Coordinates of C-alpha atoms in Angstrom, one line a residue:
M279 CA 71.6 -60.9 9.0
A280 CA 70.3 -62.6 5.9
G281 CA 66.8 -62.3 7.2
Y282 CA 67.3 -58.7 7.9
R283 CA 68.6 -58.0 4.4
G284 CA 65.7 -59.9 2.9
A285 CA 63.2 -57.9 4.8
S286 CA 64.9 -54.7 3.8
S287 CA 64.8 -55.7 0.1
S288 CA 61.1 -56.6 0.3
S289 CA 60.3 -53.3 2.0
A290 CA 62.1 -51.3 -0.7
A291 CA 60.2 -53.1 -3.4
G292 CA 56.9 -52.4 -1.7
G293 CA 57.8 -48.7 -1.2
G294 CA 58.7 -48.4 -4.9
G295 CA 55.3 -49.8 -5.9
A296 CA 53.4 -47.4 -3.7
A297 CA 55.4 -44.5 -5.1
A298 CA 54.5 -45.6 -8.6
F299 CA 50.8 -45.9 -7.8
A300 CA 50.8 -42.4 -6.2
T301 CA 52.4 -41.0 -9.3
R302 CA 49.7 -42.5 -11.5
V303 CA 46.9 -41.2 -9.3
L304 CA 48.4 -37.7 -9.4
L305 CA 48.8 -37.8 -13.1
L306 CA 45.2 -39.0 -13.5
L307 CA 43.9 -36.2 -11.3
T308 CA 45.9 -33.7 -13.3
L309 CA 44.8 -34.9 -16.7
L310 CA 41.1 -35.6 -15.9
P311 CA 40.1 -31.9 -15.3
L312 CA 42.1 -30.8 -18.3
A313 CA 40.3 -33.4 -20.4
L314 CA 36.9 -32.3 -19.1
A315 CA 37.7 -28.7 -19.7
A316 CA 38.7 -29.4 -23.3
F317 CA 35.5 -31.4 -23.8
A318 CA 33.3 -28.7 -22.4
F319 CA 35.1 -26.1 -24.6
A320 CA 34.6 -28.2 -27.7
L321 CA 30.9 -28.7 -26.9
Q322 CA 30.4 -25.0 -26.3
W323 CA 32.3 -24.0 -29.5
R324 CA 30.0 -26.4 -31.5
G325 CA 26.9 -24.9 -29.8
G326 CA 25.9 -28.3 -28.3
M327 CA 25.9 -27.5 -24.6
R328 CA 22.4 -27.0 -23.1
D329 CA 22.0 -24.6 -20.2
P330 CA 21.0 -26.8 -17.2
T331 CA 19.1 -23.8 -15.8
G332 CA 16.8 -23.8 -18.8
A333 CA 16.1 -27.5 -18.3
A334 CA 15.1 -27.1 -14.7
W335 CA 13.2 -23.8 -15.2
P336 CA 11.5 -23.9 -18.7
A337 CA 11.5 -20.6 -20.5
D338 CA 7.8 -20.8 -21.1
T339 CA 7.0 -20.8 -17.4
Q340 CA 9.4 -18.1 -16.2
R341 CA 7.4 -15.8 -13.9
F342 CA 8.0 -12.2 -12.9
P343 CA 6.0 -10.3 -10.4
G344 CA 3.1 -8.3 -11.9
M345 CA 3.4 -9.7 -15.5
E346 CA 0.0 -11.3 -15.8
N347 CA -1.3 -9.5 -18.9
S348 CA 1.8 -8.6 -20.7
P349 CA 2.0 -9.1 -24.5
L350 CA 5.2 -10.9 -23.7
G351 CA 3.1 -13.4 -21.7
S352 CA 1.7 -16.7 -22.6
S353 CA -1.7 -16.8 -24.3
S354 CA -3.3 -19.0 -21.7
S355 CA -4.0 -17.9 -18.2
Q356 CA -2.2 -19.9 -15.5
G357 CA -5.2 -19.5 -13.1
G358 CA -4.9 -18.8 -9.5
G359 CA -4.7 -15.3 -8.1
G360 CA -1.1 -14.2 -8.7
S361 CA -0.4 -10.9 -10.2
Y362 CA 2.6 -12.2 -12.2
F363 CA 2.7 -12.9 -15.9
A364 CA 3.7 -16.1 -17.6
V365 CA 6.5 -15.1 -20.0
S366 CA 6.9 -17.2 -23.1
S367 CA 10.2 -17.6 -24.9
A368 CA 8.6 -18.6 -28.2
S369 CA 9.6 -16.0 -30.6
S370 CA 10.9 -15.7 -34.2
S371 CA 13.5 -13.3 -33.1
S372 CA 17.0 -14.2 -32.0
A373 CA 18.0 -14.8 -28.4
A374 CA 19.9 -11.6 -28.3
A375 CA 16.8 -9.7 -29.5
D376 CA 14.6 -11.4 -26.9
C377 CA 17.0 -10.4 -24.2
A378 CA 17.0 -6.8 -25.4
E379 CA 13.2 -6.8 -25.5
I380 CA 12.8 -8.1 -21.9
L381 CA 15.4 -5.7 -20.6
G382 CA 13.9 -2.8 -22.5
R383 CA 17.1 -2.1 -24.5
S384 CA 16.3 -0.8 -28.0
A385 CA 16.9 2.1 -30.2
S386 CA 14.1 4.0 -28.5
S387 CA 15.2 3.2 -25.0
H388 CA 18.1 4.5 -23.1
G389 CA 17.9 2.4 -20.0
I390 CA 16.8 -0.9 -18.5
S391 CA 13.1 -1.4 -18.1
L392 CA 11.4 -4.6 -17.0
Y393 CA 8.0 -3.1 -17.6
R394 CA 8.2 -2.1 -21.2
G395 CA 5.2 -3.4 -23.2
W396 CA 3.1 -4.4 -20.2
S397 CA -0.6 -4.2 -20.4
F398 CA -2.8 -3.4 -17.4
D399 CA -6.1 -3.5 -19.3
S400 CA -7.2 -7.1 -19.3
D401 CA -9.6 -8.4 -16.7
A402 CA -9.5 -12.0 -17.9
A403 CA -9.3 -14.7 -15.3
I404 CA -8.6 -12.2 -12.4
T405 CA -9.3 -13.9 -9.1
P406 CA -10.0 -12.4 -6.7
K407 CA -11.1 -9.0 -8.0
I408 CA -9.7 -6.2 -5.8
C409 CA -10.9 -2.6 -5.6
I410 CA -9.2 0.3 -3.9
T411 CA -11.2 3.4 -3.0
G412 CA -9.9 6.7 -1.8
S413 CA -10.5 10.4 -1.4
T414 CA -7.7 12.5 -2.8
S415 CA -6.7 16.0 -3.7
A416 CA -3.2 15.0 -4.8
S417 CA -1.4 15.8 -8.0
L418 CA -1.1 13.5 -11.0
H419 CA 2.6 13.2 -10.2
Q420 CA 1.6 11.4 -7.0
I421 CA -1.5 9.5 -8.1
L422 CA -0.1 7.8 -11.2
P423 CA 2.8 5.9 -9.5
W424 CA 0.4 5.0 -6.6
L425 CA -2.2 3.7 -9.1
Y426 CA 0.1 1.7 -11.4
Y427 CA 2.1 0.2 -8.4
H428 CA -1.2 -1.3 -7.1
K429 CA -2.1 -2.5 -10.6
V430 CA 1.2 -4.4 -10.6
I431 CA 0.5 -6.2 -7.3
G432 CA -3.0 -7.2 -8.5
V433 CA -5.6 -4.4 -8.0
S434 CA -8.0 -4.2 -10.9
H435 CA -10.4 -1.4 -10.0
F436 CA -10.1 2.1 -8.4
I437 CA -12.9 4.3 -7.2
L438 CA -11.4 7.7 -6.6
F439 CA -13.3 10.6 -5.1
V440 CA -11.5 13.7 -6.3
E441 CA -11.4 17.4 -5.4
G442 CA -8.8 20.2 -5.4
E443 CA -5.8 19.5 -7.6
A444 CA -7.0 16.0 -8.3
A445 CA -10.2 17.3 -9.8
K446 CA -8.5 19.5 -12.4
P447 CA -9.2 18.6 -16.0
A448 CA -5.5 18.0 -16.7
V449 CA -5.5 15.3 -14.0
T450 CA -8.9 13.7 -14.4
S451 CA -8.6 13.4 -18.2
V452 CA -5.6 11.1 -17.7
L453 CA -7.2 9.1 -14.8
E454 CA -10.4 8.6 -16.7
S455 CA -8.5 7.2 -19.7
I456 CA -7.1 4.4 -17.6
R457 CA -9.1 1.2 -17.6
G458 CA -10.6 0.2 -14.3
V459 CA -10.5 3.8 -12.8
K460 CA -13.7 5.5 -11.8
I461 CA -13.6 9.2 -11.0
I462 CA -16.3 10.8 -8.8
F463 CA -16.3 14.6 -8.5
R464 CA -17.5 16.3 -5.4
T465 CA -20.4 18.0 -7.1
K466 CA -23.5 19.5 -5.5
E467 CA -25.4 16.4 -6.7
L468 CA -23.0 14.1 -4.9
K469 CA -23.2 16.1 -1.7
E470 CA -27.0 16.1 -1.8
Q471 CA -27.0 12.4 -2.4
Q472 CA -24.7 11.9 0.6
D473 CA -26.9 14.1 2.8
R474 CA -29.5 11.4 2.4
S475 CA -27.2 8.7 3.7
R476 CA -28.4 6.5 6.6
I477 CA -25.1 7.4 8.4
W478 CA -26.5 10.7 9.5
N479 CA -29.3 8.9 11.4
E480 CA -26.8 6.6 13.2
T481 CA -24.5 7.2 16.2
W482 CA -21.3 5.4 15.3
L483 CA -19.9 8.4 13.4
S484 CA -21.7 11.2 15.2
G485 CA -18.7 12.2 17.3
F486 CA -17.0 13.5 14.1
F487 CA -20.0 15.5 12.8
Y488 CA -19.8 19.3 12.3
K489 CA -16.1 19.7 13.1
P490 CA -13.5 21.1 10.8
C491 CA -10.3 19.8 9.1
N492 CA -9.4 16.2 9.9
Y493 CA -12.8 15.5 11.4
E494 CA -14.6 16.8 8.4
L495 CA -12.3 14.7 6.1
F496 CA -13.0 11.6 8.2
V497 CA -16.7 12.0 7.8
K498 CA -16.3 12.7 4.0
Q499 CA -14.1 9.6 3.7
S500 CA -16.8 7.4 5.4
L501 CA -19.6 8.8 3.2
N502 CA -17.4 8.1 0.1
M503 CA -16.7 4.6 1.3
E504 CA -20.4 3.9 1.7
M505 CA -20.9 4.8 -2.0
A506 CA -17.9 2.8 -3.0
I507 CA -19.3 -0.3 -1.4
V508 CA -22.3 -0.2 -3.6
M509 CA -20.2 0.5 -6.7
A510 CA -17.9 -2.3 -5.9
R511 CA -20.8 -4.8 -5.5
E512 CA -22.2 -3.7 -8.8
A513 CA -18.8 -4.2 -10.5
G514 CA -18.5 -7.7 -9.1
M515 CA -15.5 -7.0 -6.8
D516 CA -14.5 -9.5 -4.2
W517 CA -12.5 -7.2 -1.9
I518 CA -12.5 -3.5 -1.2
I519 CA -9.7 -1.5 0.5
H520 CA -9.8 2.2 1.5
L521 CA -6.4 3.7 0.9
D522 CA -4.9 7.2 0.7
T523 CA -2.6 8.2 -2.1
D524 CA 0.4 8.5 0.3
E525 CA 0.0 4.8 1.2
L526 CA 1.2 1.7 -0.6
I527 CA 0.3 -1.9 0.2
H528 CA 3.3 -4.1 0.9
P529 CA 2.1 -7.7 0.4
A530 CA 5.0 -9.4 2.3
G531 CA 4.4 -13.0 3.3
A532 CA 2.6 -14.0 0.1
R533 CA 4.1 -16.7 -2.2
E534 CA 4.9 -14.0 -4.6
Y535 CA 4.8 -10.2 -4.3
S536 CA 1.1 -10.1 -5.0
L537 CA -1.9 -8.7 -3.1
R538 CA -4.1 -10.9 -5.2
R539 CA -2.2 -14.0 -4.0
L540 CA -2.3 -12.8 -0.5
L541 CA -6.0 -12.4 -0.4
L542 CA -6.6 -15.6 -2.4
D543 CA -5.1 -17.5 0.5
V544 CA -7.4 -15.9 3.1
P545 CA -9.9 -18.5 4.5
D546 CA -13.5 -18.1 3.1
N547 CA -14.9 -17.4 6.6
V548 CA -12.8 -14.2 7.1
D549 CA -14.6 -11.0 6.4
M550 CA -11.8 -8.5 7.0
V551 CA -8.0 -8.5 6.8
I552 CA -6.1 -6.0 8.9
F553 CA -2.8 -4.6 7.5
P554 CA -0.7 -3.0 10.2
N555 CA 1.0 0.1 8.9
Y556 CA 4.7 1.0 8.8
E557 CA 5.7 4.6 8.9
S558 CA 8.2 6.2 6.6
S559 CA 11.4 7.4 8.3
V560 CA 13.1 9.9 6.0
E561 CA 16.8 10.5 6.1
R562 CA 16.9 13.8 4.2
D563 CA 14.9 17.0 4.2
D564 CA 15.0 17.4 0.4
I565 CA 12.8 14.4 -0.6
K566 CA 10.9 15.2 -3.9
D567 CA 9.5 11.7 -4.8
P568 CA 8.9 9.7 -1.6
F569 CA 7.9 6.5 -3.4
T570 CA 11.3 6.2 -5.1
E571 CA 13.5 7.9 -2.5
V572 CA 12.4 6.5 0.8
S573 CA 13.3 2.9 1.8
M574 CA 13.5 3.1 5.6
F575 CA 10.3 2.4 7.7
K576 CA 9.4 2.1 11.3
K577 CA 7.7 -1.1 12.1
N578 CA 4.3 -1.3 13.7
Y579 CA 3.8 -2.4 17.3
D580 CA 1.9 -5.5 16.0
H581 CA 5.0 -6.7 14.2
L582 CA 7.5 -6.3 17.1
P583 CA 8.1 -8.2 20.3
K584 CA 6.7 -6.2 23.2
D585 CA 10.1 -6.0 25.0
T586 CA 11.7 -4.6 21.9
Y587 CA 9.0 -2.1 21.3
F588 CA 8.9 -0.7 24.9
G589 CA 12.7 -1.2 25.5
L590 CA 13.5 1.1 22.5
Y591 CA 10.4 3.3 22.7
K592 CA 12.3 6.4 23.8
E593 CA 14.9 6.2 21.0
A594 CA 12.2 5.4 18.4
T595 CA 9.9 8.2 19.5
R596 CA 12.7 10.9 19.5
G597 CA 10.7 13.3 21.8
N598 CA 7.6 13.2 19.7
P599 CA 4.1 12.7 21.4
N600 CA 3.8 9.1 20.1
Y601 CA 5.8 6.2 18.6
F602 CA 4.4 7.1 15.2
L603 CA 4.0 10.6 13.9
T604 CA 0.5 9.9 12.8
Y605 CA -1.8 6.9 13.0
G606 CA -0.7 3.4 14.0
N607 CA -3.9 1.2 13.7
G608 CA -3.4 0.2 10.1
K609 CA -5.9 -0.2 7.3
S610 CA -8.1 -3.1 6.2
A611 CA -9.4 -5.0 3.3
A612 CA -13.0 -6.2 3.5
R613 CA -14.8 -9.0 1.6
V614 CA -17.5 -7.4 -0.5
Q615 CA -20.9 -8.6 0.8
E616 CA -24.4 -7.6 1.7
H617 CA -25.1 -5.1 4.6
M618 CA -21.5 -3.7 4.6
R619 CA -20.8 -0.3 5.9
P620 CA -17.6 1.7 6.6
N621 CA -16.4 2.0 10.2
G622 CA -14.3 5.1 9.7
A623 CA -11.4 5.3 7.2
H624 CA -9.5 2.4 8.8
R625 CA -12.1 -0.4 9.2
W626 CA -15.3 -1.9 7.7
H627 CA -18.4 -3.2 9.5
N628 CA -21.6 -5.1 8.8
Y629 CA -25.1 -4.1 9.9
M630 CA -26.1 -7.7 10.4
K631 CA -23.1 -9.3 12.1
T632 CA -19.7 -8.6 13.7
P633 CA -17.1 -9.2 10.9
N634 CA -14.7 -12.1 11.4
E635 CA -11.2 -10.5 11.0
I636 CA -7.6 -11.5 11.0
K637 CA -4.4 -9.5 11.3
L638 CA -1.5 -10.2 8.9
E639 CA 1.8 -11.0 10.4
E640 CA 4.1 -9.8 7.6
A641 CA 2.1 -7.7 5.1
A642 CA 1.8 -4.0 5.8
I643 CA 0.6 -0.6 4.7
L644 CA 3.6 1.7 4.0
H645 CA 2.5 5.2 5.1
Y646 CA 4.6 8.0 3.6
T647 CA 3.8 10.7 6.0
Y648 CA 5.5 14.1 6.4
T649 CA 8.1 12.8 3.9
K650 CA 8.6 16.3 2.4
F651 CA 9.3 19.5 4.2
S652 CA 6.5 21.1 2.2
D653 CA 4.0 18.8 4.0
L654 CA 4.2 21.1 7.0
T655 CA 2.9 24.1 5.0
S656 CA 0.5 22.1 2.8
R657 CA -1.4 20.8 5.9
R658 CA -1.5 24.3 7.3
D659 CA -2.9 25.7 4.1
R660 CA -5.7 23.2 4.0
C661 CA -7.1 24.1 7.5
G662 CA -8.3 27.4 8.8
C663 CA -8.0 26.8 12.5
K664 CA -6.2 29.1 14.9
P665 CA -2.7 28.0 15.8
T666 CA -3.5 27.6 19.5
K667 CA -3.4 24.5 21.6
E668 CA -7.1 24.7 22.3
D669 CA -8.3 25.4 18.8
V670 CA -6.2 22.7 17.1
K671 CA -8.0 20.1 19.2
R672 CA -11.1 20.9 17.1
C673 CA -9.3 20.4 13.9
F674 CA -6.8 17.5 14.3
I675 CA -7.3 14.1 15.8
L676 CA -3.6 13.2 16.4
E677 CA -1.2 15.2 18.6
F678 CA 1.7 15.4 16.2
D679 CA -0.6 16.9 13.5
R680 CA -1.6 19.6 16.0
L681 CA 2.0 20.4 16.9
A682 CA 3.1 20.5 13.2
F683 CA 0.2 22.9 12.4
I684 CA 1.2 25.3 15.2
I685 CA 4.8 25.3 14.1
A686 CA 3.9 25.8 10.4
S687 CA 1.6 28.7 11.4
T688 CA 3.8 30.6 13.8
A689 CA 7.5 29.8 13.0
T690 CA 9.9 31.3 10.4
E691 CA 11.0 29.0 7.6
Q692 CA 14.3 28.4 9.2
E693 CA 12.7 27.5 12.5
M694 CA 10.3 25.2 10.7
R695 CA 13.3 23.5 9.0
N696 CA 15.1 23.1 12.3
W697 CA 11.9 21.6 13.9
Y698 CA 11.5 19.3 10.9
H699 CA 15.1 18.0 11.3
E700 CA 14.7 17.4 15.0
H701 CA 11.3 15.7 14.9
V702 CA 11.0 14.0 11.5
V703 CA 14.4 13.5 9.7
W704 CA 16.5 10.6 10.8
T705 CA 20.1 12.0 10.6
D706 CA 21.7 10.0 13.4
K707 CA 23.3 7.1 11.6
D708 CA 24.3 5.3 14.8
T709 CA 20.7 5.4 16.1
N710 CA 19.4 4.3 12.8
L711 CA 21.8 1.3 12.6
K712 CA 20.9 0.3 16.2
L713 CA 17.2 0.4 15.5
L714 CA 17.6 -1.4 12.2
R715 CA 19.6 -4.2 13.9
K716 CA 16.9 -4.5 16.6
G717 CA 14.2 -4.6 14.0
V718 CA 12.4 -1.4 15.0
L719 CA 13.4 0.1 11.7
T720 CA 13.5 -1.9 8.4
R721 CA 14.5 -1.4 4.8
I722 CA 11.9 -2.1 2.1
Y723 CA 13.0 -1.7 -1.5
A724 CA 10.3 -3.5 -3.5
P725 CA 7.9 -0.6 -4.0
M726 CA 10.8 1.7 -4.9
A727 CA 12.1 -0.8 -7.5
I728 CA 8.7 -1.3 -9.0
I729 CA 7.8 2.4 -9.4
R730 CA 11.3 3.2 -10.8
G731 CA 10.8 0.4 -13.3
L732 CA 7.4 1.7 -14.3
R733 CA 8.7 5.2 -14.7
E734 CA 11.7 4.1 -16.8
S735 CA 9.3 2.0 -19.0
G736 CA 7.5 5.1 -20.0
I737 CA 4.1 3.9 -18.7
F738 CA 3.3 7.2 -16.9
T739 CA 4.2 9.2 -20.0
A740 CA 2.1 6.9 -22.2
A741 CA -0.9 7.3 -19.9
V742 CA -0.7 11.1 -20.2
T743 CA -0.2 10.9 -24.0
S744 CA -3.0 8.4 -24.5
A745 CA -5.5 10.6 -22.5
K746 CA -5.5 13.1 -25.4
A747 CA -7.2 10.4 -27.6
H748 CA -10.0 9.7 -25.1
P749 CA -12.9 12.0 -24.6
K750 CA -13.6 13.2 -21.1
A751 CA -15.8 10.7 -19.3
K752 CA -19.3 11.9 -18.3
L753 CA -20.7 11.6 -14.9
S754 CA -23.2 9.1 -16.2
S755 CA -20.3 6.7 -17.1
I756 CA -19.0 6.4 -13.6
G757 CA -21.7 4.4 -11.9
L758 CA -23.6 7.4 -10.5
E759 CA -26.3 7.6 -13.1
N760 CA -28.5 5.3 -11.1
K761 CA -29.1 7.4 -8.0
E762 CA -31.2 4.8 -6.4
S763 CA -28.4 2.2 -6.6
I764 CA -26.3 4.1 -4.0
H765 CA -29.1 3.7 -1.6
S766 CA -30.3 0.3 -2.7
N767 CA -29.7 -1.2 0.7
E768 CA -31.5 1.6 2.5
T769 CA -35.2 2.0 3.4
A770 CA -37.0 5.3 2.8
A771 CA -36.9 5.9 6.5
Q772 CA -33.1 5.3 6.7
S773 CA -32.4 7.7 3.8
T774 CA -34.2 10.7 5.3
T775 CA -32.3 14.0 5.4
L776 CA -31.5 16.0 8.5
K777 CA -32.9 19.2 7.2
E778 CA -34.8 21.2 9.7
G779 CA -38.4 20.2 9.8
G780 CA -37.8 16.7 8.6
N781 CA -40.3 13.9 9.0
D782 CA -40.4 12.9 12.6
N783 CA -42.1 9.6 11.9
S784 CA -39.5 8.5 9.5
Q785 CA -36.7 9.4 11.8
A786 CA -38.5 7.4 14.6
T787 CA -38.7 4.5 12.2
A788 CA -35.0 4.8 11.6
R789 CA -34.3 4.6 15.3
K790 CA -36.4 1.5 15.7
I791 CA -34.5 -0.2 12.8
L792 CA -31.2 0.7 14.5
E793 CA -32.3 -1.0 17.7
M794 CA -32.6 -4.2 15.7
V795 CA -29.0 -4.3 14.7
D796 CA -25.9 -4.6 16.8
A797 CA -24.8 -1.8 19.2
Q798 CA -23.6 1.2 17.4
E799 CA -20.0 1.3 18.5
E800 CA -18.1 4.4 17.6
A801 CA -16.1 4.4 14.4
M802 CA -12.4 3.6 14.7
P803 CA -10.5 6.9 14.3
P804 CA -6.8 7.1 13.3
M805 CA -5.1 6.0 16.5
S806 CA -1.5 6.2 17.8
P807 CA 0.3 3.0 18.7
P808 CA 0.3 2.1 22.4
G809 CA 2.5 4.1 24.8
F810 CA 3.8 3.7 28.3
L811 CA 0.4 4.7 29.8
E812 CA -1.3 2.0 28.0
L813 CA 1.3 -0.5 29.2
V814 CA 0.8 0.6 32.8
E815 CA -3.0 0.4 32.5
T816 CA -2.7 -3.1 31.0
A817 CA -0.4 -4.3 33.8
L818 CA -2.8 -2.9 36.5
S819 CA -5.9 -4.3 34.9

């Protein structure tokens, strides 16, 4: 019993010690956080606490997409090809004032703007130099956002062939005042110059000659691209891209949201980069500004698994002739070099070699097609074809364009609106959600955010205002003063006209020259994505 009592006494003593130790630990755990919190409060109150984020990410190297030449940026170039600016925090103003400046909050600003004070006029240390060329009849309301968006992602030069609305003095005076923008009017002189192009003596574009509407536009675009190549070479451009003003480049996959960075990473032996296109999928019929109101796009076949594409083809097509309403073969950027020529509006070629090309796996062209209900009637008004199934084949390359033209020419406005809802507007939320989850549809917000920010910054308004202080540019200032330069890579035989009674000997010489180069494959037209027939043919072959 004594032993038992002794053991009990020892056990009780041990239990008391453990309880005391546990009490001390709990007290320590309670007091330590309170002490640390009090210490932190004291440091913050005295202004002695340093933001650890600032230590890991120095303020003088903070980078924001598209901020390369901002007056807020550092004075030294960071090199490389990114289209971002290096923002310096060195300023005599207070931290609060710096924050207000960056966010665009001031007495003269009523909203947040990340773009206030940006400058797009410096060409210093730009690598590579990228040029966009296009033929447009769009309004200033559409061209300015398109132009400045591409400036933000790294495009430095624009060669725009204008006519219609785009050629009006109120539009061209603004465009000509923007640095890096070259305007070419469709004058009689220009047409005569293009009539002497070697293209007319070749066969690759001949299937599009002497046809109206879209075919005529396709030839015009190719002739304009031929001129733009020469102008781009003379301006020292590294890359050239043909783009319409209803298309935006989406440089996904680059280390930052920068077309310049994307092309800088392309291997030197690559001559052409293919951008698959995504097509806008509007969710309303009252869109007024597609670039800032449309965020849903249908992915290209090249960016989808085949089983997903064909497994959901019917739901994605919605009874239309093809997976996309219009073209699906993308656009391309070409490295500027000797012997280049266009290969239609979607590709480039070289007279002396077959270009080495790659296709991008993430980057895309965002095509805002039929985004507004008025697009139905505007296309109808630009073409004088008869609204019959047979006649529209002469005018339009793609089937949906033909159907839309017939509807716009024969239906009442209400019937047109019903047709537009059924074939263009994506109102079924369940279907949209399913296709978004499967990856057929995708949401892209970057262009929308950039263009909204540009508008809020007042850049578009400033461009219009500053145009009043610039005299209208003369034709001689846009690179056309040297008529011979446009044909510098042509022989006299290749630049002969097709006028009746032309020199037979010179045309024969042109044919001999053509035999020396590669086979004249037909130009790549706008093409629809593959359908079930193509799948069957591929399986059988």
